[in-house]
Amino acid sequence: MNRRQLLLTLAGLAAMPKLALAAGAATQAVLGAAWRGPNKSDPYFAGALVADWESRKLAIRYAVPLPTRPHGLLGEADGSLLVVGVRPGTWLLRCDDKGQLMQQVRLDADDSPTRLNGHIVLGARGDVLYTTETDLKSGRGRIGVRDRLSLQKLAEWDSHGVDPHQLVLDHEGQLIVANGGVPRTPADKKYDLHRMDPSLVRLDAKNGQLLRQWKLDDPRLSLRHLAWSQTPVDADAYLGIAIQAEHDEASKRMAAPILAILDDNKLFVPTRANDGIGYAGDISAAYNGGFALSSNQAGLAQLWHPGKPDQLTPIVELQEAYALAGWTGPGKGGGVLVATALGLVRWHPTAKPAMLPWPQPMALDNHWVLLSEA
């Protein structure tokens, strides 16, 4: 796979001209990211990457060494970055906008009965953080409620499922949690997949009470990652759920859908179109109320648009297309920044495509977040 094989297409917008960035548009994007070196045994880091569209260069602003593999990241208003460990998640840390370590919690050092599942979200009032976790003894999913400043746990709730992964807030400030439903050992090995029980739940953000639960018909479709099609303050926003199929038969996994939608309290699969693998690694908001989904195993990022709900349109075809972040770009936004094996790929319905090579040999983890544009 090389740069000539980069394919950037428009979803239902083939007649729209591709434009350079408009005058006055942001010339830089700063992303919070986590990565390791090119080899699986290389150490992990988290930090900030600066994409300069004019010079076509990508630079590392700072890099913080990590204990083990990272996963979810959360950018904060003051420019600091929260990073969560995964598989199994034994640590949670915060660094400031210069890369100085501010806080770190080690679950393996304080005899905690739970392990982190890789994602974190800020509460609506800004005073607490919520983390997805698993109880090591029972295997039940847990939601940790943590003080925003110290990261120390204040409370712990049932996730009303197993294998909770990503969580987001809805327009009322309540929690939406994706229970992946996959039974796992404390060492993160999957087992008894015939007992899978994935679900999407809505929890009261004040006390963890179960308010609503949704399930798909097929229990082998693990619900993993979440994104709103637009700000969740808008009650009409879609919630997109990235699916990872866990069927025993390869043919069923290859034919499995990779996207579910929650709309008006209904959870459904809008299209059977997929990536040929049955594995969506990340999801982000994209053009005009749609979603981008990445499939690193297929080397593909695709766009789903509510105007053509039965279709998925390729926007990037490149090895290890994985981490996604919404990108404002020119006009009213709708762009996506995609991490690939070769570097950062920029897609937008009205901006000229671009790819910036990695500043050094590195492999990004599943996710990154847009921290700022300038």
Coordinates of C-alpha atoms in Angstrom, one line a residue:
M1 CA 0.0 0.0 0.0
N2 CA 1.5 3.4 -1.0
R3 CA 0.4 7.0 -1.3
R4 CA -0.8 6.5 -4.9
Q5 CA -3.4 4.2 -3.5
L6 CA -4.9 6.9 -1.4
L7 CA -8.6 7.3 -2.5
L8 CA -10.6 10.3 -1.3
T9 CA -14.1 10.5 -2.7
L10 CA -17.2 12.5 -1.9
A11 CA -20.3 11.0 -0.4
G12 CA -23.1 11.9 -2.7
L13 CA -21.3 15.1 -3.6
A14 CA -19.4 14.2 -6.7
A15 CA -20.5 17.3 -8.5
M16 CA -19.2 19.6 -5.8
P17 CA -15.8 21.1 -6.5
K18 CA -12.9 20.4 -4.2
L19 CA -11.6 23.7 -2.9
A20 CA -8.4 24.8 -1.1
L21 CA -8.9 26.1 2.4
A22 CA -10.7 29.4 2.2
A23 CA -9.1 32.7 3.2
G24 CA -9.2 33.1 7.0
A25 CA -9.7 29.4 7.6
A26 CA -7.6 27.7 10.3
T27 CA -4.1 26.7 9.0
Q28 CA -3.3 24.4 11.9
A29 CA -5.0 21.6 13.8
V30 CA -3.7 20.3 17.2
L31 CA -4.7 16.7 18.0
G32 CA -4.4 14.7 21.2
A33 CA -3.1 11.3 20.3
A34 CA -1.6 8.1 21.7
W35 CA 1.0 6.0 19.9
R36 CA 3.9 3.6 20.0
G37 CA 6.9 3.0 17.8
P38 CA 6.5 0.9 14.7
N39 CA 7.2 -2.4 16.5
K40 CA 4.7 -4.0 18.8
S41 CA 7.3 -4.1 21.6
D42 CA 8.0 -0.4 21.4
P43 CA 6.9 1.8 24.3
Y44 CA 3.7 3.9 24.3
F45 CA 3.3 7.7 24.4
A46 CA 0.5 10.2 24.5
G47 CA 0.8 13.8 23.5
A48 CA -0.1 16.6 21.1
L49 CA 0.5 16.5 17.3
V50 CA 0.4 19.7 15.3
A51 CA -0.8 19.5 11.7
D52 CA 0.3 22.5 9.6
W53 CA -1.7 22.6 6.4
E54 CA 0.4 25.3 4.7
S55 CA 3.8 23.7 5.3
R56 CA 2.2 20.2 4.9
K57 CA 4.1 19.0 8.0
L58 CA 3.0 17.1 11.1
A59 CA 5.0 17.7 14.3
I60 CA 5.1 16.4 17.9
R61 CA 4.5 19.2 20.3
Y62 CA 5.0 17.0 23.3
A63 CA 5.1 13.3 24.2
V64 CA 4.5 11.7 27.6
P65 CA 5.7 8.1 28.3
L66 CA 2.9 5.7 29.3
P67 CA 2.9 2.6 31.5
T68 CA 1.1 0.3 29.1
R69 CA -1.2 0.5 26.1
P70 CA -3.5 3.6 26.0
H71 CA -6.9 3.9 24.4
G72 CA -9.4 6.7 25.0
L73 CA -8.4 10.4 25.3
L74 CA -10.3 13.5 26.5
G75 CA -9.2 17.0 25.8
E76 CA -10.0 19.6 28.5
A77 CA -10.8 23.3 28.3
D78 CA -7.5 24.4 29.6
G79 CA -5.6 22.4 27.0
S80 CA -4.7 19.5 29.3
L81 CA -5.2 15.9 28.1
L82 CA -6.6 12.9 29.9
V83 CA -5.4 9.4 28.8
V84 CA -6.9 6.1 29.9
G85 CA -5.2 2.7 29.9
V86 CA -6.8 -0.5 28.5
R87 CA -6.5 -4.3 28.3
P88 CA -6.5 -4.4 31.2
G89 CA -6.6 -0.7 32.1
T90 CA -4.6 -0.2 35.3
W91 CA -3.9 3.5 35.1
L92 CA -5.5 6.9 34.3
L93 CA -3.4 10.1 33.9
R94 CA -3.6 13.8 33.1
C95 CA -0.9 16.0 31.5
D96 CA -1.0 19.7 30.9
D97 CA -0.7 21.5 27.5
K98 CA 3.1 21.4 27.8
G99 CA 3.3 17.6 28.5
Q100 CA 3.9 17.8 32.2
L101 CA 2.3 15.0 34.2
M102 CA -0.3 16.4 36.6
Q103 CA -2.1 13.4 38.1
Q104 CA -1.9 9.7 37.7
V105 CA -4.0 7.0 39.3
R106 CA -2.8 3.4 39.4
L107 CA -5.6 0.8 40.0
D108 CA -3.0 -2.0 40.4
A109 CA -1.3 -0.1 43.2
D110 CA -4.3 0.4 45.4
D111 CA -5.9 -3.1 45.3
S112 CA -8.8 -1.8 43.3
P113 CA -11.3 -4.5 42.4
T114 CA -11.9 -3.0 39.0
R115 CA -10.0 -2.4 35.8
L116 CA -10.5 0.4 33.3
N117 CA -12.1 -0.3 29.9
G118 CA -10.5 2.5 28.0
H119 CA -12.9 5.5 27.9
I120 CA -13.8 8.5 29.9
V121 CA -16.3 11.4 29.7
L122 CA -16.8 14.7 31.6
G123 CA -20.1 15.2 33.4
A124 CA -22.5 18.0 32.4
R125 CA -21.6 20.2 35.4
G126 CA -17.9 19.8 34.9
D127 CA -17.2 18.5 38.4
V128 CA -16.9 14.8 37.8
L129 CA -15.6 12.3 35.3
Y130 CA -17.2 8.9 34.4
T131 CA -15.1 5.9 33.4
T132 CA -16.1 2.5 32.1
E133 CA -14.7 -0.4 34.2
T134 CA -15.1 -4.1 34.9
D135 CA -15.2 -5.8 38.2
L136 CA -12.4 -8.4 38.3
K137 CA -14.3 -11.0 40.4
S138 CA -17.8 -10.9 38.9
G139 CA -17.0 -9.7 35.4
R140 CA -19.9 -7.2 35.7
G141 CA -19.6 -3.8 34.1
R142 CA -19.1 -0.8 36.3
I143 CA -19.2 3.0 35.9
G144 CA -16.7 4.9 38.0
V145 CA -17.6 8.4 39.2
R146 CA -14.3 10.4 39.7
D147 CA -13.4 13.8 41.0
R148 CA -12.4 15.9 38.0
L149 CA -9.4 17.4 39.6
S150 CA -7.9 14.6 41.6
L151 CA -9.2 11.7 39.5
Q152 CA -10.0 9.8 42.7
K153 CA -13.2 7.6 42.7
L154 CA -16.2 9.0 44.5
A155 CA -18.7 6.4 43.6
E156 CA -19.2 3.3 41.5
W157 CA -22.4 2.1 39.6
D158 CA -23.6 -0.9 37.8
S159 CA -23.3 -0.5 34.0
H160 CA -26.3 -2.9 33.7
G161 CA -24.3 -5.1 31.4
V162 CA -20.9 -6.6 30.8
D163 CA -17.8 -5.2 28.9
P164 CA -18.9 -1.5 29.0
H165 CA -16.7 0.4 26.6
Q166 CA -17.4 4.0 25.4
L167 CA -19.8 6.4 27.1
V168 CA -21.2 9.8 26.2
L169 CA -23.7 12.4 27.5
D170 CA -27.0 13.0 25.8
H171 CA -28.8 16.4 25.5
E172 CA -30.1 16.1 29.0
G173 CA -26.7 15.4 30.5
Q174 CA -27.5 11.7 31.1
L175 CA -25.1 8.9 30.4
I176 CA -25.3 6.7 27.3
V177 CA -23.1 3.6 27.7
A178 CA -22.2 1.0 25.1
N179 CA -22.0 -2.4 26.9
G180 CA -20.0 -4.5 24.5
G181 CA -21.4 -7.7 25.9
V182 CA -18.2 -9.8 25.5
P183 CA -17.2 -11.9 28.5
R184 CA -13.5 -11.4 29.2
T185 CA -11.0 -12.9 31.7
P186 CA -9.0 -10.5 33.9
A187 CA -6.2 -10.8 31.3
D188 CA -8.7 -9.6 28.6
K189 CA -9.2 -13.0 26.9
K190 CA -12.6 -13.4 25.4
Y191 CA -14.6 -16.6 26.3
D192 CA -18.1 -18.1 26.1
L193 CA -19.1 -15.8 23.2
H194 CA -22.4 -17.7 23.0
R195 CA -23.3 -15.8 26.2
M196 CA -22.7 -12.4 24.7
D197 CA -25.2 -9.8 25.8
P198 CA -24.5 -6.4 24.2
S199 CA -26.7 -3.4 25.0
L200 CA -27.0 0.3 24.9
V201 CA -28.1 1.9 28.2
R202 CA -29.1 5.3 29.4
L203 CA -28.2 6.0 33.0
D204 CA -29.1 8.8 35.4
A205 CA -25.9 10.8 35.7
K206 CA -26.7 11.6 39.3
N207 CA -27.1 8.1 40.8
G208 CA -26.6 5.5 38.0
Q209 CA -30.2 4.5 37.9
L210 CA -31.1 2.6 34.7
L211 CA -33.5 4.8 32.6
R212 CA -33.6 2.9 29.3
Q213 CA -32.0 -0.1 27.6
W214 CA -31.8 -1.0 23.9
K215 CA -30.6 -4.2 22.2
L216 CA -30.2 -5.4 18.6
D217 CA -31.6 -8.7 17.5
D218 CA -28.2 -10.3 16.9
P219 CA -26.3 -10.8 20.2
R220 CA -23.0 -11.4 18.4
L221 CA -22.8 -7.7 17.4
S222 CA -20.7 -6.0 20.0
L223 CA -21.6 -2.3 20.5
R224 CA -18.3 -0.5 21.1
H225 CA -17.8 3.2 20.1
L226 CA -20.2 6.1 20.1
A227 CA -20.5 9.5 18.4
W228 CA -23.2 12.1 18.0
S229 CA -23.9 13.3 14.5
Q230 CA -23.9 16.8 15.9
T231 CA -23.8 18.4 19.3
P232 CA -26.0 16.4 21.7
V233 CA -27.5 19.6 22.9
D234 CA -29.7 19.2 19.8
A235 CA -32.3 16.6 20.8
D236 CA -32.6 15.6 17.1
A237 CA -29.0 14.4 16.8
Y238 CA -28.4 10.8 15.8
L239 CA -26.2 8.6 18.0
G240 CA -24.0 6.4 15.9
I241 CA -22.7 3.1 17.4
A242 CA -19.7 1.4 15.8
I243 CA -20.1 -2.4 15.8
Q244 CA -17.6 -5.2 16.0
A245 CA -18.9 -8.6 15.0
E246 CA -18.0 -11.6 17.1
H247 CA -19.6 -14.5 15.2
D248 CA -17.8 -17.9 15.2
E249 CA -18.2 -18.2 11.4
A250 CA -16.0 -16.0 9.3
S251 CA -18.7 -15.7 6.7
K252 CA -21.1 -14.2 9.2
R253 CA -18.5 -11.7 10.5
M254 CA -17.7 -10.6 6.9
A255 CA -21.4 -10.0 6.2
A256 CA -22.1 -8.2 9.5
P257 CA -23.2 -4.6 9.7
I258 CA -20.7 -2.1 11.3
L259 CA -23.1 0.7 12.2
A260 CA -26.2 1.1 14.4
I261 CA -28.2 4.3 14.9
L262 CA -30.2 5.5 17.9
D263 CA -32.8 7.9 16.7
D264 CA -35.9 9.0 18.6
N265 CA -35.4 6.2 21.2
K266 CA -35.2 3.5 18.5
L267 CA -32.0 1.5 18.0
F268 CA -31.6 0.0 14.5
V269 CA -29.2 -1.0 11.8
P270 CA -29.6 1.5 8.9
T271 CA -27.7 -0.5 6.3
R272 CA -26.1 -4.0 5.8
A273 CA -23.3 -2.4 3.8
N274 CA -20.0 -2.9 5.6
D275 CA -16.3 -3.2 5.3
G276 CA -16.1 -6.9 4.4
I277 CA -14.6 -7.6 7.8
G278 CA -17.3 -6.7 10.3
Y279 CA -15.2 -4.5 12.4
A280 CA -15.6 -0.8 12.9
G281 CA -12.7 0.5 15.0
D282 CA -13.7 4.1 15.5
I283 CA -16.6 6.5 14.6
S284 CA -16.9 10.3 14.4
A285 CA -19.4 12.9 13.3
A286 CA -19.0 13.8 9.6
Y287 CA -20.6 15.9 6.9
N288 CA -24.2 17.2 7.4
G289 CA -25.4 14.9 10.1
G290 CA -23.5 11.8 9.0
F291 CA -20.8 9.6 10.5
A292 CA -17.3 8.4 9.4
L293 CA -16.4 4.9 10.4
S294 CA -13.0 3.3 10.2
S295 CA -12.0 -0.3 9.6
N296 CA -8.3 -0.7 10.1
Q297 CA -8.3 -4.4 9.2
A298 CA -9.8 -3.5 5.9
G299 CA -7.7 -0.3 5.4
L300 CA -10.9 1.7 4.9
A301 CA -12.8 4.7 6.3
Q302 CA -16.4 5.2 5.1
L303 CA -19.1 7.8 5.3
W304 CA -22.7 7.2 6.2
H305 CA -25.1 10.0 5.4
P306 CA -28.8 10.2 6.5
G307 CA -29.7 11.3 2.9
K308 CA -28.5 7.9 1.6
P309 CA -29.1 5.7 4.7
D310 CA -28.6 2.4 2.8
Q311 CA -25.1 3.2 1.6
L312 CA -21.5 3.5 3.0
T313 CA -19.2 5.6 0.7
P314 CA -15.4 5.2 0.9
I315 CA -13.6 8.4 1.8
V316 CA -10.1 6.9 2.6
E317 CA -8.6 3.6 1.4
L318 CA -5.3 3.2 3.0
Q319 CA -3.6 0.7 5.3
E320 CA -4.4 1.0 9.0
A321 CA -7.1 3.7 8.6
Y322 CA -8.1 3.9 12.2
A323 CA -8.3 6.9 14.6
L324 CA -10.9 9.5 13.5
A325 CA -11.6 13.1 14.6
G326 CA -14.1 15.6 13.4
W327 CA -12.4 18.5 11.7
T328 CA -14.1 21.9 11.1
G329 CA -12.2 22.9 8.0
P330 CA -13.7 25.6 5.8
G331 CA -17.4 26.5 5.8
K332 CA -19.7 24.8 8.3
G333 CA -17.4 21.8 9.1
G334 CA -18.1 18.2 8.5
G335 CA -14.6 17.1 7.8
V336 CA -12.7 14.2 9.2
L337 CA -9.0 13.6 10.2
V338 CA -8.0 10.0 9.7
A339 CA -4.8 8.3 11.1
T340 CA -3.4 5.8 8.7
A341 CA -0.2 3.7 8.4
L342 CA 1.5 6.5 6.4
G343 CA 0.3 9.6 8.2
L344 CA -2.7 11.9 8.8
V345 CA -5.2 12.1 6.0
R346 CA -7.5 15.1 5.8
W347 CA -11.0 14.7 4.2
H348 CA -13.6 17.4 3.8
P349 CA -16.5 17.8 1.3
T350 CA -15.3 21.2 0.1
A351 CA -11.5 21.2 0.9
K352 CA -8.6 19.8 -1.1
P353 CA -7.5 16.4 0.3
A354 CA -4.1 16.3 2.0
M355 CA -1.9 13.8 3.7
L356 CA 0.8 14.7 6.2
P357 CA 3.4 12.0 6.9
W358 CA 4.2 11.0 10.5
P359 CA 7.1 13.0 11.9
Q360 CA 8.9 9.8 12.9
P361 CA 8.1 6.0 12.6
M362 CA 5.0 5.6 14.8
A363 CA 1.8 3.6 15.0
L364 CA -1.3 5.4 16.5
D365 CA -3.8 3.7 18.8
N366 CA -7.5 3.5 18.0
H367 CA -8.5 7.1 18.9
W368 CA -7.4 10.7 18.8
V369 CA -9.2 14.0 19.6
L370 CA -9.1 17.5 18.0
L371 CA -7.8 19.8 20.7
S372 CA -7.8 23.1 18.8
E373 CA -7.6 24.8 15.5
A374 CA -5.7 28.1 14.8

